[in-house]
Amino acid sequence: MQITTSTVSLTVEDVAASKTFFITHLGYQETAATDDFAALVRADAAVDIVLLRRGTEVLPAAQRDRHAAGLILAFTLTGLEAEEKRLRDEGVEITMPLREEPWGERLFQITDPNGVVIQFVEWAAAPDTEHA
């Protein structure tokens, strides 16, 4: 198997709200969209995102009413403090303040209008395999 792209599909109530959030604050670009669907990409290594409206009939019946919950969309980056400041300056609520874990992971979280948790991570030191 050779994977050429990774995509996460998120089922949300309001596709337009999440789409606008990802484009405005996280630098995604729309490649396709309808009222019930949006495909978003970035030019870097970030995962592609597909947003599907909860209840849409393109989903199997057992999945139609599920909502993106219990999921953290995590991005590893450099310049964590600058990114937190940029988002704060844009009016994005930081829903988990910047902190450092004992194993060297530095992180903070934001949440999109549909409750999708987005975490930004930067390693303060090489990951400690004892805590992995």
XYZ file of C-alpha atoms in Angstrom:
132
model
C 0.000 0.000 0.000
C 1.203 3.513 -0.809
C -0.787 6.312 0.829
C -0.706 9.495 -1.232
C -2.869 11.734 0.945
C -4.549 11.637 4.343
C -8.019 13.051 4.863
C -10.147 13.313 7.963
C -13.906 13.475 7.476
C -15.823 15.388 10.150
C -19.601 15.261 10.540
C -20.866 18.637 11.764
C -24.161 20.518 12.116
C -23.076 23.622 10.202
C -20.662 22.922 7.326
C -20.406 26.612 6.380
C -19.360 27.645 9.920
C -16.580 25.062 10.151
C -15.472 25.746 6.577
C -15.181 29.469 7.263
C -13.292 28.819 10.513
C -10.748 26.497 8.864
C -10.236 28.867 5.924
C -10.075 32.085 7.962
C -7.993 30.946 10.920
C -6.106 27.833 9.784
C -5.180 28.640 6.192
C -7.209 25.930 4.460
C -8.511 26.370 0.930
C -11.781 25.030 -0.428
C -11.529 22.585 -3.334
C -15.206 21.631 -3.545
C -18.388 22.463 -1.648
C -22.167 22.194 -1.522
C -24.560 23.022 1.325
C -23.921 19.555 2.828
C -20.213 19.102 2.032
C -16.873 20.909 1.850
C -13.427 19.614 0.903
C -10.512 21.612 2.324
C -6.759 21.388 1.708
C -3.527 23.124 2.635
C -0.313 23.264 0.619
C 1.794 21.844 3.484
C 1.742 18.516 5.321
C -1.580 19.161 7.096
C -4.263 16.535 6.688
C -7.004 17.314 4.164
C -10.437 17.854 5.719
C -13.876 16.874 4.465
C -16.835 18.392 6.285
C -20.170 16.599 6.004
C -23.484 17.881 7.309
C -24.909 15.672 10.021
C -27.867 13.716 8.605
C -26.741 13.876 4.988
C -27.822 10.877 2.945
C -24.368 10.261 1.451
C -23.404 8.755 4.810
C -24.443 5.204 5.661
C -27.631 5.228 7.762
C -25.760 4.150 10.923
C -23.404 7.148 10.638
C -25.797 9.940 9.590
C -26.587 11.275 13.043
C -23.105 11.041 14.516
C -21.253 14.227 15.295
C -17.490 14.828 15.320
C -16.973 14.303 19.060
C -14.225 12.804 21.152
C -11.781 13.677 18.406
C -8.794 15.993 18.612
C -7.394 17.215 15.313
C -3.720 17.805 16.144
C -1.158 19.777 14.150
C 2.556 19.654 14.987
C 4.285 22.921 14.176
C 7.075 25.297 15.095
C 6.554 28.739 16.591
C 3.798 27.696 18.981
C 3.675 30.963 20.966
C 3.434 33.047 17.782
C 0.604 30.845 16.508
C -1.302 31.153 19.779
C -0.871 34.949 19.708
C -2.012 35.163 16.069
C -5.164 33.175 16.812
C -5.872 35.190 19.973
C -5.399 38.437 18.014
C -7.919 37.143 15.437
C -10.462 36.672 18.233
C -10.254 32.876 18.383
C -10.932 31.575 21.892
C -8.086 29.471 23.287
C -10.049 26.633 24.903
C -7.003 25.005 26.524
C -4.190 27.410 27.406
C -0.602 26.835 26.346
C 1.103 24.297 28.590
C 4.011 21.893 28.652
C 3.664 18.214 29.496
C 6.358 16.312 31.458
C 7.354 14.375 28.317
C 8.270 17.592 26.434
C 5.099 18.229 24.443
C 3.997 21.891 24.421
C 0.424 22.449 23.300
C -2.742 24.519 23.279
C -6.226 23.963 21.877
C -8.962 25.885 20.111
C -12.465 24.705 19.215
C -14.318 25.417 15.983
C -17.994 26.563 15.909
C -19.191 22.938 15.692
C -17.151 21.729 18.672
C -14.222 20.255 16.711
C -11.173 20.448 18.998
C -7.960 21.531 17.247
C -4.685 21.074 19.096
C -1.371 22.686 18.215
C 1.760 20.872 19.365
C 5.442 21.710 19.453
C 8.076 19.500 21.056
C 10.230 21.295 23.645
C 12.650 18.362 23.536
C 12.892 15.068 21.720
C 9.918 12.882 22.748
C 10.676 10.769 25.827
C 10.066 7.172 24.826
C 9.441 6.227 28.463
C 6.163 8.230 28.411
C 5.122 7.284 24.868
